[in-house]
Short mmCIF file of C-alpha atoms and ligand atoms in Angstrom, two decimals:
data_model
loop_
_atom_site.label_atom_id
_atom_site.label_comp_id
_atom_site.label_asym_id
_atom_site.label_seq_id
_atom_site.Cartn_x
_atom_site.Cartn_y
_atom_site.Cartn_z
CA UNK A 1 93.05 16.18 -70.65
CA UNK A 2 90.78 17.26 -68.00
CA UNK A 3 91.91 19.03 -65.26
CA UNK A 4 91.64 18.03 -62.01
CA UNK A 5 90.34 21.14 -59.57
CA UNK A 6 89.57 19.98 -56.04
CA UNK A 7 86.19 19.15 -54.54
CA UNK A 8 85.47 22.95 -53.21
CA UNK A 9 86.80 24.73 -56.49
CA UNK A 10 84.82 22.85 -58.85
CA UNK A 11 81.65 24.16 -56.80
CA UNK A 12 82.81 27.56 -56.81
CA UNK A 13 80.92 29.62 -59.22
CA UNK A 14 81.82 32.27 -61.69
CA UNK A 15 81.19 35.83 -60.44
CA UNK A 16 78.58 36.88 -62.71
CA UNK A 17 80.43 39.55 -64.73
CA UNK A 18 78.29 42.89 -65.15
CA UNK A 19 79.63 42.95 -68.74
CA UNK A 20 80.71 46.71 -68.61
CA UNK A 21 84.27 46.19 -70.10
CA UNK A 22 85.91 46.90 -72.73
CA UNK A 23 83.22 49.37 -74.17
CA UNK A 24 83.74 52.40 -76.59
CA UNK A 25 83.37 56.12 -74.07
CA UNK A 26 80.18 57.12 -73.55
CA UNK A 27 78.72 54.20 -72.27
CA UNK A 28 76.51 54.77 -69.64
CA UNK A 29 77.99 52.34 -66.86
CA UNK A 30 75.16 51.67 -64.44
CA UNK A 31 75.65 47.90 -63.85
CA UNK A 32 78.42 47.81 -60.74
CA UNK A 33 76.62 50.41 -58.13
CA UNK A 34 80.43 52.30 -58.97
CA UNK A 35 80.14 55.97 -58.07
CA UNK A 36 80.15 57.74 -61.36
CA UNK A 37 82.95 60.82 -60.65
CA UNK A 38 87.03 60.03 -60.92
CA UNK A 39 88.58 59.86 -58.00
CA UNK A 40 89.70 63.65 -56.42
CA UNK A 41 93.01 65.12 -57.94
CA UNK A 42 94.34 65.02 -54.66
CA UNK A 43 93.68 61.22 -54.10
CA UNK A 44 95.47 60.63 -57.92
CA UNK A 45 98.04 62.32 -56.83
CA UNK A 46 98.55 60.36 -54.01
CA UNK A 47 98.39 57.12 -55.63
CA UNK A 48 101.13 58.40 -57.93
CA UNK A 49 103.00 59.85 -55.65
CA UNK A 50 103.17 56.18 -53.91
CA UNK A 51 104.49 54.47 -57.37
CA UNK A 52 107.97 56.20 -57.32
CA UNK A 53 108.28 53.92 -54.12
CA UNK A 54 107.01 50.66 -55.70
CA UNK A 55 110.31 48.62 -55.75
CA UNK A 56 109.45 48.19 -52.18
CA UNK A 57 106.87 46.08 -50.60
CA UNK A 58 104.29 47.48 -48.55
CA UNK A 59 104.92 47.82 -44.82
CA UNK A 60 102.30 44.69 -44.06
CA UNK A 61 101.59 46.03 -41.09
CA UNK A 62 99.25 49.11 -43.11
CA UNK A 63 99.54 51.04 -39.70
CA UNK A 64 99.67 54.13 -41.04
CA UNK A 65 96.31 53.90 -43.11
CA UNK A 66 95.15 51.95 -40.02
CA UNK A 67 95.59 54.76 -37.96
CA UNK A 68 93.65 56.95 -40.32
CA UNK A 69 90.90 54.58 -40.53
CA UNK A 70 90.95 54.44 -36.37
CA UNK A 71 90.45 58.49 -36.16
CA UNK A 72 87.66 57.93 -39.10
CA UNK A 73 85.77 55.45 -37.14
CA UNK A 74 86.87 55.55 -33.37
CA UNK A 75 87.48 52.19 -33.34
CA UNK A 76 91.12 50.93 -32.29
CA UNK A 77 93.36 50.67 -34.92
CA UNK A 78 94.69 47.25 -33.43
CA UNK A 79 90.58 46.02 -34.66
CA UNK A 80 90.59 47.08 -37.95
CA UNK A 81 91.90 45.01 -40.53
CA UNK A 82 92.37 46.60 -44.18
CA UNK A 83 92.10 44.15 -47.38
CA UNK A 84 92.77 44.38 -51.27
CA UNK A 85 88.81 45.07 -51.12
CA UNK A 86 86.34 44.16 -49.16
CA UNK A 87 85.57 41.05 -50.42
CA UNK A 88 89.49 40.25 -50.34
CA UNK A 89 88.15 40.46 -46.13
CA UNK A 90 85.07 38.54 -46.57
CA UNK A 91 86.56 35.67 -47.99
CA UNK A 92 89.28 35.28 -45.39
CA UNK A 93 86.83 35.20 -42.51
CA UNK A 94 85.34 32.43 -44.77
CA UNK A 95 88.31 30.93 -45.18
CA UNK A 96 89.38 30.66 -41.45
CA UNK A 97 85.76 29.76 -40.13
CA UNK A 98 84.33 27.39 -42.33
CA UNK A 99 84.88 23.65 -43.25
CA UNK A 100 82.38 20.56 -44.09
CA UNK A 101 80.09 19.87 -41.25
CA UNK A 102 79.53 24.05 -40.49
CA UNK A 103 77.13 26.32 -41.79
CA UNK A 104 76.66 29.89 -42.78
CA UNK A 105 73.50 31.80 -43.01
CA UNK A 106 72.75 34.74 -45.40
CA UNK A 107 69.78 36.30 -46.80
CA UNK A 108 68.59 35.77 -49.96
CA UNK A 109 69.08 37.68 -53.09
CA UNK A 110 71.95 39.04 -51.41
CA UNK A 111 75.43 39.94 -52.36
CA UNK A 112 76.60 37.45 -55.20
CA UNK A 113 79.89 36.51 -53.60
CA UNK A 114 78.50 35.19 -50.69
CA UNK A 115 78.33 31.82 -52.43
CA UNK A 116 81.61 31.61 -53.16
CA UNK A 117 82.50 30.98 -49.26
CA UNK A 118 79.92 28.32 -49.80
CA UNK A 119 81.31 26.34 -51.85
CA UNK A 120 85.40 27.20 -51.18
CA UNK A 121 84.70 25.84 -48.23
CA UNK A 122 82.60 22.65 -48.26
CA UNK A 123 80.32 24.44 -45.75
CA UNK A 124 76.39 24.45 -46.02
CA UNK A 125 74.51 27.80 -46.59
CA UNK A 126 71.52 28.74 -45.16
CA UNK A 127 69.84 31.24 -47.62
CA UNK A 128 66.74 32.87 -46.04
CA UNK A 129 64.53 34.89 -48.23
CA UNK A 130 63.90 38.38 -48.02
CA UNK A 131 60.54 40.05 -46.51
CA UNK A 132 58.13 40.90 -48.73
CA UNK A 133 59.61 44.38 -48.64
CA UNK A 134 62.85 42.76 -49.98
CA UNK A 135 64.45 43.34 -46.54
CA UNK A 136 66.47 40.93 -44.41
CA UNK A 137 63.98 38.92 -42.39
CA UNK A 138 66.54 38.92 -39.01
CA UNK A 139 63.94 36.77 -36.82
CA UNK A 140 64.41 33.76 -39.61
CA UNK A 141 68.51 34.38 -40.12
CA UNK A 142 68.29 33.57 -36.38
CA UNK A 143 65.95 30.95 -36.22
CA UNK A 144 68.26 29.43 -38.57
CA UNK A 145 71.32 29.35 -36.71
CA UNK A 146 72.14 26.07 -34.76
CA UNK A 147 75.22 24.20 -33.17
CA UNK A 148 76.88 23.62 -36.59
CA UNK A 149 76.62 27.69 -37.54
CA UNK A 150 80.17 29.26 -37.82
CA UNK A 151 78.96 32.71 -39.90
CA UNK A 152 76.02 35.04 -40.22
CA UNK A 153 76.33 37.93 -43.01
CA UNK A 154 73.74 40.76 -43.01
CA UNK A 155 74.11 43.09 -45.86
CA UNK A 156 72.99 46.53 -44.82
CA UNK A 157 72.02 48.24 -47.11
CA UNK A 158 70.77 45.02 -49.11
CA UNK A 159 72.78 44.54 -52.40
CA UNK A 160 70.99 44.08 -55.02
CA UNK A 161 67.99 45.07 -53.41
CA UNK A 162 68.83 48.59 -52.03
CA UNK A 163 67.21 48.09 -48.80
CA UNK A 164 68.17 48.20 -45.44
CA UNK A 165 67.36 47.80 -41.64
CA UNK A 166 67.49 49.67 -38.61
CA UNK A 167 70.18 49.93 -36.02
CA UNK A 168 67.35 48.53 -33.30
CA UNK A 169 66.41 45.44 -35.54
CA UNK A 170 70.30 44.48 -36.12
CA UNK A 171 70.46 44.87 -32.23
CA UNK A 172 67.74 42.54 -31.46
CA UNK A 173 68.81 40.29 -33.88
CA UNK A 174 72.89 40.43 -32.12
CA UNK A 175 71.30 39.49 -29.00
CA UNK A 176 69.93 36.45 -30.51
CA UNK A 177 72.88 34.93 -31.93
CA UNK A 178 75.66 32.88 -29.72
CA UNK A 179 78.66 34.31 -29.14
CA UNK A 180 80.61 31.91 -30.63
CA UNK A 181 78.59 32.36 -34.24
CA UNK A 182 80.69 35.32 -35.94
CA UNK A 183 78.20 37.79 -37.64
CA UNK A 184 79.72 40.19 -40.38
CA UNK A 185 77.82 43.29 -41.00
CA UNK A 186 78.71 44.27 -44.72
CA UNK A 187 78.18 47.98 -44.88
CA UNK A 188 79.42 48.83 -48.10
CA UNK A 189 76.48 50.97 -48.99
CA UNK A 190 76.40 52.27 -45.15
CA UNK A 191 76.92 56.18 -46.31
CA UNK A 192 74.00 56.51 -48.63
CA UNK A 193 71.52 54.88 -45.96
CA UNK A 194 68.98 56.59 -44.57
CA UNK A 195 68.27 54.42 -40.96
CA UNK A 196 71.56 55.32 -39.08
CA UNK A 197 74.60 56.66 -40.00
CA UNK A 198 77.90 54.77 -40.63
CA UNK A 199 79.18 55.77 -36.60
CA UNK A 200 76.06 54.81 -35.35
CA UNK A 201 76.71 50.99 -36.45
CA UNK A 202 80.19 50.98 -34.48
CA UNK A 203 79.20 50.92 -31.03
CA UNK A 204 77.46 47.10 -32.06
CA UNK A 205 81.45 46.34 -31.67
CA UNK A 206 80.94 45.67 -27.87
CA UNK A 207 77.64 44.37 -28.00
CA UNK A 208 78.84 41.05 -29.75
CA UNK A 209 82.55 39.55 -29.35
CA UNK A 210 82.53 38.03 -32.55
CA UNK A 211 81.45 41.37 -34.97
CA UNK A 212 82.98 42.21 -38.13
CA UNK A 213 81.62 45.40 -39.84
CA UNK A 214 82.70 45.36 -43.40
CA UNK A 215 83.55 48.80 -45.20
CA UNK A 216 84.78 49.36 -48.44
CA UNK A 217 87.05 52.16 -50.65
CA UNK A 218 84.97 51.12 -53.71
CA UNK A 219 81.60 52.63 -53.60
CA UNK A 220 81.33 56.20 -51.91
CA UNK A 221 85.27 56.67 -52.02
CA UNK A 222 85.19 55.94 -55.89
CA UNK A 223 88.22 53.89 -55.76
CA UNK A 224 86.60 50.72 -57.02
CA UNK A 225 89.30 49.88 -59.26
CA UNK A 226 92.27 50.46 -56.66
CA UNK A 227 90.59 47.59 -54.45
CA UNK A 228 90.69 48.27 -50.95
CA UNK A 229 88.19 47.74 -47.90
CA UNK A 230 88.60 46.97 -44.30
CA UNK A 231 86.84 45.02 -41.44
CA UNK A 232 86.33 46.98 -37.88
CA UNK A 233 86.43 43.98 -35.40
CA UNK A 234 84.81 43.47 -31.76
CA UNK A 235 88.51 41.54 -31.08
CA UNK A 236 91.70 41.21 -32.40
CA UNK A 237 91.71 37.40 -32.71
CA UNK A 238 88.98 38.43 -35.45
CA UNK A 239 91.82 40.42 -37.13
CA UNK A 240 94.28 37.85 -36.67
CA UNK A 241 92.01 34.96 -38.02
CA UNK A 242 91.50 37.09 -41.46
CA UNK A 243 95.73 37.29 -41.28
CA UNK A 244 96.14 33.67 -40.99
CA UNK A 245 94.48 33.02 -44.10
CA UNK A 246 95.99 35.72 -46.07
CA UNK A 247 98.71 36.48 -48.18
CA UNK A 248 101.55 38.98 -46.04
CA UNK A 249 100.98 42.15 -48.69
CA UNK A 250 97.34 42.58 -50.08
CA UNK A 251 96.94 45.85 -50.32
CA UNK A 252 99.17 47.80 -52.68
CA UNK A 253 101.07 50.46 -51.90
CA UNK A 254 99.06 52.94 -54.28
CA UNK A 255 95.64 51.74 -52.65
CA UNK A 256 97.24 52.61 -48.93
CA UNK A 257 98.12 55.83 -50.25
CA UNK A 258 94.86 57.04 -52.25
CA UNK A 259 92.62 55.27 -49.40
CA UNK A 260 94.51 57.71 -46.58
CA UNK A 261 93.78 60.81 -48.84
CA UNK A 262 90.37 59.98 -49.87
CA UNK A 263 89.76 59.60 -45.69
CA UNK A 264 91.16 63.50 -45.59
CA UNK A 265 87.94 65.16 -48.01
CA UNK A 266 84.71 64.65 -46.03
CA UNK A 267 83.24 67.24 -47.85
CA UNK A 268 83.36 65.82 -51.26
CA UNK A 269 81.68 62.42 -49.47
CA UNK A 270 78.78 64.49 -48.60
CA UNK A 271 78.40 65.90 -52.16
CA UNK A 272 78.40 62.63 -53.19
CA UNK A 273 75.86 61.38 -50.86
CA UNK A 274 73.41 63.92 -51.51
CA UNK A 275 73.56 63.55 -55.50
CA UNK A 276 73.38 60.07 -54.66
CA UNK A 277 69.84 61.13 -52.60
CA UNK A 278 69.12 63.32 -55.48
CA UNK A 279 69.39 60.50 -57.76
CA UNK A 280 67.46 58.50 -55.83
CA UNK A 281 64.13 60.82 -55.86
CA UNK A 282 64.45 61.55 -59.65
CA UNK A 283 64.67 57.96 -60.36
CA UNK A 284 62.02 56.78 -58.48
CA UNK A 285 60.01 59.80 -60.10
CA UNK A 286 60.73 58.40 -63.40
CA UNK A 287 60.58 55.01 -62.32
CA UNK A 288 56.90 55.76 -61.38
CA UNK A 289 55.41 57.86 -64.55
CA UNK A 290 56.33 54.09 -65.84
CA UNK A 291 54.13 52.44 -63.59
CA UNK A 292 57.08 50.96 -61.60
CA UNK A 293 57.25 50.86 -57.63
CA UNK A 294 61.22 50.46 -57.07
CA UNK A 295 62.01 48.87 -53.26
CA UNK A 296 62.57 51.41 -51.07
CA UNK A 297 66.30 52.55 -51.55
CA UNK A 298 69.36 53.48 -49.58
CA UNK A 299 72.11 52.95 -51.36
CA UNK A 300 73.19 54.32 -54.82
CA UNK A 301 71.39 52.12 -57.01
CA UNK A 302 67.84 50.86 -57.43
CA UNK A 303 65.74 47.28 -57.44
CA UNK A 304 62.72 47.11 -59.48
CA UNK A 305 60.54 44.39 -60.98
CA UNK A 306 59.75 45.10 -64.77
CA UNK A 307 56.32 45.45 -65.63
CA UNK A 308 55.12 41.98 -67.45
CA UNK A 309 52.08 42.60 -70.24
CA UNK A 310 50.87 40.40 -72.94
CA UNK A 311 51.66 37.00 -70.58
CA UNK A 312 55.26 36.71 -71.49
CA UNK A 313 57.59 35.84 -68.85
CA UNK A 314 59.20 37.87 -66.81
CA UNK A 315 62.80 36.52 -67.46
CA UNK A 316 62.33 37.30 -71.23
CA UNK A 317 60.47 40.91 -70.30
CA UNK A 318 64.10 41.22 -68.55
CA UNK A 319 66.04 40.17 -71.45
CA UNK A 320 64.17 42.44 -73.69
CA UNK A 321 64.83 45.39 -71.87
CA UNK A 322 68.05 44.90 -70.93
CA UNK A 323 69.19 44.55 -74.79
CA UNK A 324 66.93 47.40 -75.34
CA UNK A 325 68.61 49.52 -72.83
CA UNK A 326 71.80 48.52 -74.23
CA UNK A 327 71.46 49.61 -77.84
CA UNK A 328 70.64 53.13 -76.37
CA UNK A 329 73.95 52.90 -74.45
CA UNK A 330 73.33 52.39 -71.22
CA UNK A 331 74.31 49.29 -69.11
CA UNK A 332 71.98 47.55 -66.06
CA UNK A 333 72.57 44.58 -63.96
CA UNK A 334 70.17 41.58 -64.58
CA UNK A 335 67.61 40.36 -61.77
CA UNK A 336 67.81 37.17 -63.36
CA UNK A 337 71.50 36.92 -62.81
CA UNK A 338 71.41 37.72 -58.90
CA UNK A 339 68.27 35.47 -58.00
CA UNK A 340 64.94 37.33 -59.24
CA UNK A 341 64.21 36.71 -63.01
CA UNK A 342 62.05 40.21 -63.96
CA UNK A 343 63.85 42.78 -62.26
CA UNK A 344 66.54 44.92 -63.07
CA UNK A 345 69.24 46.38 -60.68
CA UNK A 346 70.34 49.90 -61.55
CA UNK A 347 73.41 52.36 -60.08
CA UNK A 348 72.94 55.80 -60.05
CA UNK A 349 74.89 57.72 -62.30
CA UNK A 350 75.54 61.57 -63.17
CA UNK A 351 72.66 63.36 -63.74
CA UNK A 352 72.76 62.95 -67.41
CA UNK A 353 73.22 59.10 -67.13
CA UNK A 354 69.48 59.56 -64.92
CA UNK A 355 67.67 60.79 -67.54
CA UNK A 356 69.05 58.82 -70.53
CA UNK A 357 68.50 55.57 -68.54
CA UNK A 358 64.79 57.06 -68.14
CA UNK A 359 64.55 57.82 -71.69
CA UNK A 360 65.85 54.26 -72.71
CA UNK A 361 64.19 52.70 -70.64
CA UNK A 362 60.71 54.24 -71.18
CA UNK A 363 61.70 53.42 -75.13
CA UNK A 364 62.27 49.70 -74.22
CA UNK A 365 59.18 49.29 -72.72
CA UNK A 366 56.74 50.91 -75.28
C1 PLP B 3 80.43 46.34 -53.76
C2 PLP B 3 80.25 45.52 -52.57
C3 PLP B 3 81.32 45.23 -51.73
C4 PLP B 3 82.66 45.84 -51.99
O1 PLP B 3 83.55 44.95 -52.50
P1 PLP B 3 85.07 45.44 -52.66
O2 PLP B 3 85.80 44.15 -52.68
O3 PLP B 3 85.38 46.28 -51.47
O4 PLP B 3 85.12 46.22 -53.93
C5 PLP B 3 81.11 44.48 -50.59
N1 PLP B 3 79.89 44.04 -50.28
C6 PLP B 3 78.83 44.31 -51.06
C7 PLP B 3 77.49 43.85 -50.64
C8 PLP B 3 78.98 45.05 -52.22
O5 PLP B 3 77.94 45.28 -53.00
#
């Protein structure tokens, strides 16, 4: 017998899985935009440390990592709001904002779980392409806001695009929206950007009373697989509107405690963000003796349309490499399955990973 979901699950869709599980080592995983080191010793030994104490829930209150995120960010810790991942966040302000009759605006590709709070919620979305530069265009996500507008996301840096905007652009575009539209800022790629630097985003806080700045544990921090993010809020009745929605204890206890430590090595971020840069220039490099323009990147992956020769499509040129690029070992996300049929989304890996996705790739395309 069939069984019977209700009207808003049925819509929901699948998150498209990257397909990088389950694989024998070696693998080169550059389909997730994961940062390719293991966590510090310090930070495992944290999160261990944490399990001898696991009989117990976690305090729900996460003050303590709170605390630690409000000396990280200045921002109070009574604003921030912590979450078993980021998107654990973005789908409670969802949640507790939308309903039939409301809308949401987002750009277009954008972040693949933004449909989700689509259709959980019975709301209508508002997808507005990308520039030709495969940047937000902010003038037309406010032109498209109107009375029955609950939620604006901007994704900055872009996922899966790898672009991003600048601090004045996002402030003309805050001063545009109505106060009582909520506008998350999802900066999970915010410390490999090149426009402004994560701090520079916070003082946006007071500039709109109904902000949410998303940041995540899973890219720069490395602890993708722990699963923990936070929100820093213009208000606490943001904070409290994600905890309504919520269960009491999402974050577990060994996330809390690797998430604090990770906060305590700034030094190893900035490694990280300059062989993510590093990446990024012998990529493109490569990318180019191909005859391939990626967008113009800051995060720690690239976007890039495959060339198309002999008048095949560009969905199968995509298919073909991407099986091509996977018999040599190495694993890419699909245009195709986040909105653009022909391009390819690829993370930056070790240096190693670089130069044997170059080498497979150059092989899949000859
Ligand atoms: C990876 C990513 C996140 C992070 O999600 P987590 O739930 O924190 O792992 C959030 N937003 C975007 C756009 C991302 O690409």
């Amino acid at each position: 017998m069939r069984l019977k979901l209700n009207r808003h699950a049925e819509k929901i869709p699948y998150y498209p899985a990257a397909g990088g599980y389950n694989l024998p080592d070696g693998v080169a995983l550059l389909a997730s935009n994961e940062c390719p080191d293991p966590p510090l010793p310090e930070v495992v030994a944290a999160a261990a440390g944490a399990l001898q104490a696991t009989n117990r829930y976690p305090d729900p209150s996460y003050l303590p990592l709170r605390q630690a995120l409000a000396e990280h960010s200045g921002v109070d810790a009574e604003r921030i709001t912590v979450g078993n991942g980021s998107c654990d966040i973005l789908l409670a302000i969802g949640a507790a904002l939308l309903e039939p009759g409301t809308e949401l605006v987002h750009a277009w590709p954008s972040f693949s779980v933004y449909p989700h709070l689509e259709a959980a919620s019975g709301a209508t979305a508002v997808r507005v392409p990308l520039d030709a530069d495969h940047r937000h265009d902010l003038d037309a996500m406010a032109d498209a806001i109107n009375e029955r507008t609950r939620l604006v996301i901007v994704c900055n840096p872009n996922n899966p695009t790898s672009t991003g905007v600048g601090l004045d652009a996002i402030r003309a575009f805050l001063a545009r929206v109505p106060e009582d539209v909520v506008v998350l800022l999802d900066e999970a790629y915010i410390e490999f950007a090149e426009q402004y630097r994560p701090a520079d985003s916070v003082p946006l806080l007071d500039e709109h009373p109904h902000l949410v700045i998303l940041r995540t544990f899973s890219k720069i921090y490395g602890l993708a697989g722990l699963r923990v993010g936070y929100g820093l809020c213009s208000s606490t009745e943001l904070v409290g509107a994600a905890a309504r929605v919520r269960q009491p204890f999402t974050v577990s206890v060994a996330a809390v405690a690797a998430a604090t430590e990770a906060l305590r090595h700034p030094g190893e971020i900035g490694a990280r963000i300059r062989q993510a840069r590093e990446s990024r220039t012998v990529i493109a490099g490569g990318l180019q003796e191909l005859g391939i323009v990626p967008a113009a990147s800051e995060a720690n992956f690239c976007w890039f349309d495959l060339p198309v020769v002999d008048g095949r499509d560009a969905a199968e040129v995509e298919q073909r490499v991407i099986a091509g690029l996977r018999e040599q070992q190495v694993l890419v996300r699909s245009g195709g399955a986040l909105g653009r049929p022909g391009a390819l989304r690829v993370t930056y890996g070790t240096p190693d990973e670089n130069q044997r996705f170059l080498a497979a790739l150059r092989a899949a395309l000859s």
